[in-house]
PDB file of C-alpha atoms in Angstrom:
ATOM      1  CA  UNK A   1     -57.517 -56.388  13.126  1.00  0.00           C
ATOM      2  CA  UNK A   2     -57.173 -55.726  16.789  1.00  0.00           C
ATOM      3  CA  UNK A   3     -56.823 -52.292  18.332  1.00  0.00           C
ATOM      4  CA  UNK A   4     -53.129 -52.960  18.948  1.00  0.00           C
ATOM      5  CA  UNK A   5     -52.520 -53.788  15.278  1.00  0.00           C
ATOM      6  CA  UNK A   6     -54.398 -50.657  14.171  1.00  0.00           C
ATOM      7  CA  UNK A   7     -52.292 -48.511  16.472  1.00  0.00           C
ATOM      8  CA  UNK A   8     -49.114 -50.084  15.121  1.00  0.00           C
ATOM      9  CA  UNK A   9     -50.171 -49.480  11.524  1.00  0.00           C
ATOM     10  CA  UNK A  10     -51.160 -45.887  12.324  1.00  0.00           C
ATOM     11  CA  UNK A  11     -47.816 -45.246  13.999  1.00  0.00           C
ATOM     12  CA  UNK A  12     -45.926 -46.758  11.055  1.00  0.00           C
ATOM     13  CA  UNK A  13     -47.944 -44.689   8.589  1.00  0.00           C
ATOM     14  CA  UNK A  14     -47.367 -41.485  10.600  1.00  0.00           C
ATOM     15  CA  UNK A  15     -43.635 -42.121  10.841  1.00  0.00           C
ATOM     16  CA  UNK A  16     -43.426 -42.837   7.094  1.00  0.00           C
ATOM     17  CA  UNK A  17     -45.221 -39.594   6.292  1.00  0.00           C
ATOM     18  CA  UNK A  18     -42.963 -37.667   8.656  1.00  0.00           C
ATOM     19  CA  UNK A  19     -39.938 -39.264   6.976  1.00  0.00           C
ATOM     20  CA  UNK A  20     -41.024 -37.799   3.665  1.00  0.00           C
ATOM     21  CA  UNK A  21     -42.642 -40.798   2.055  1.00  0.00           C
ATOM     22  CA  UNK A  22     -45.770 -39.944   0.123  1.00  0.00           C
ATOM     23  CA  UNK A  23     -49.056 -40.994   1.655  1.00  0.00           C
ATOM     24  CA  UNK A  24     -50.941 -43.598  -0.352  1.00  0.00           C
ATOM     25  CA  UNK A  25     -54.335 -42.028   0.311  1.00  0.00           C
ATOM     26  CA  UNK A  26     -54.930 -38.302   0.257  1.00  0.00           C
ATOM     27  CA  UNK A  27     -55.949 -36.730   3.531  1.00  0.00           C
ATOM     28  CA  UNK A  28     -59.476 -35.593   4.320  1.00  0.00           C
ATOM     29  CA  UNK A  29     -58.385 -31.955   4.129  1.00  0.00           C
ATOM     30  CA  UNK A  30     -56.995 -32.501   0.619  1.00  0.00           C
ATOM     31  CA  UNK A  31     -60.243 -34.132  -0.473  1.00  0.00           C
ATOM     32  CA  UNK A  32     -62.302 -31.258   0.956  1.00  0.00           C
ATOM     33  CA  UNK A  33     -60.048 -28.702  -0.744  1.00  0.00           C
ATOM     34  CA  UNK A  34     -60.748 -30.261  -4.146  1.00  0.00           C
ATOM     35  CA  UNK A  35     -64.512 -30.541  -3.700  1.00  0.00           C
ATOM     36  CA  UNK A  36     -66.955 -28.226  -5.393  1.00  0.00           C
ATOM     37  CA  UNK A  37     -68.724 -25.719  -3.122  1.00  0.00           C
ATOM     38  CA  UNK A  38     -72.039 -26.895  -4.619  1.00  0.00           C
ATOM     39  CA  UNK A  39     -73.398 -30.310  -3.836  1.00  0.00           C
ATOM     40  CA  UNK A  40     -74.389 -32.565  -6.698  1.00  0.00           C
ATOM     41  CA  UNK A  41     -78.151 -32.182  -6.160  1.00  0.00           C
ATOM     42  CA  UNK A  42     -77.876 -28.375  -5.980  1.00  0.00           C
ATOM     43  CA  UNK A  43     -75.931 -28.329  -9.231  1.00  0.00           C
ATOM     44  CA  UNK A  44     -78.543 -30.592 -10.819  1.00  0.00           C
ATOM     45  CA  UNK A  45     -81.332 -28.289  -9.635  1.00  0.00           C
ATOM     46  CA  UNK A  46     -79.621 -25.218 -11.086  1.00  0.00           C
ATOM     47  CA  UNK A  47     -79.065 -26.966 -14.424  1.00  0.00           C
ATOM     48  CA  UNK A  48     -82.693 -28.149 -14.453  1.00  0.00           C
ATOM     49  CA  UNK A  49     -84.029 -24.639 -13.815  1.00  0.00           C
ATOM     50  CA  UNK A  50     -81.761 -22.975 -16.388  1.00  0.00           C
ATOM     51  CA  UNK A  51     -82.300 -25.587 -19.112  1.00  0.00           C
ATOM     52  CA  UNK A  52     -86.042 -25.657 -18.404  1.00  0.00           C
ATOM     53  CA  UNK A  53     -86.183 -21.893 -18.797  1.00  0.00           C
ATOM     54  CA  UNK A  54     -84.269 -22.068 -22.077  1.00  0.00           C
ATOM     55  CA  UNK A  55     -86.590 -24.804 -23.343  1.00  0.00           C
ATOM     56  CA  UNK A  56     -89.727 -22.835 -22.472  1.00  0.00           C
ATOM     57  CA  UNK A  57     -88.340 -19.713 -24.133  1.00  0.00           C
ATOM     58  CA  UNK A  58     -87.543 -21.651 -27.313  1.00  0.00           C
ATOM     59  CA  UNK A  59     -91.052 -23.135 -27.379  1.00  0.00           C
ATOM     60  CA  UNK A  60     -92.543 -19.663 -26.824  1.00  0.00           C
ATOM     61  CA  UNK A  61     -90.441 -18.140 -29.606  1.00  0.00           C
ATOM     62  CA  UNK A  62     -91.066 -20.930 -32.115  1.00  0.00           C
ATOM     63  CA  UNK A  63     -94.787 -21.571 -31.561  1.00  0.00           C
ATOM     64  CA  UNK A  64     -96.071 -18.147 -30.525  1.00  0.00           C
TER      65      UNK A  64
END
């Protein structure tokens, strides 16, 4: 699509939204509002540390 076509589509979309029609795709702000404050790798790291600690404690209790 050319730049002119993109501008036309953007203008049509903006006018539809202003007219009260629901947007097909949620906005970036809506997506950010629904995201978790923790990233996926940070959550994985926390789970790994907690579950690892639980596992070591169970091994210590059972075998020692």
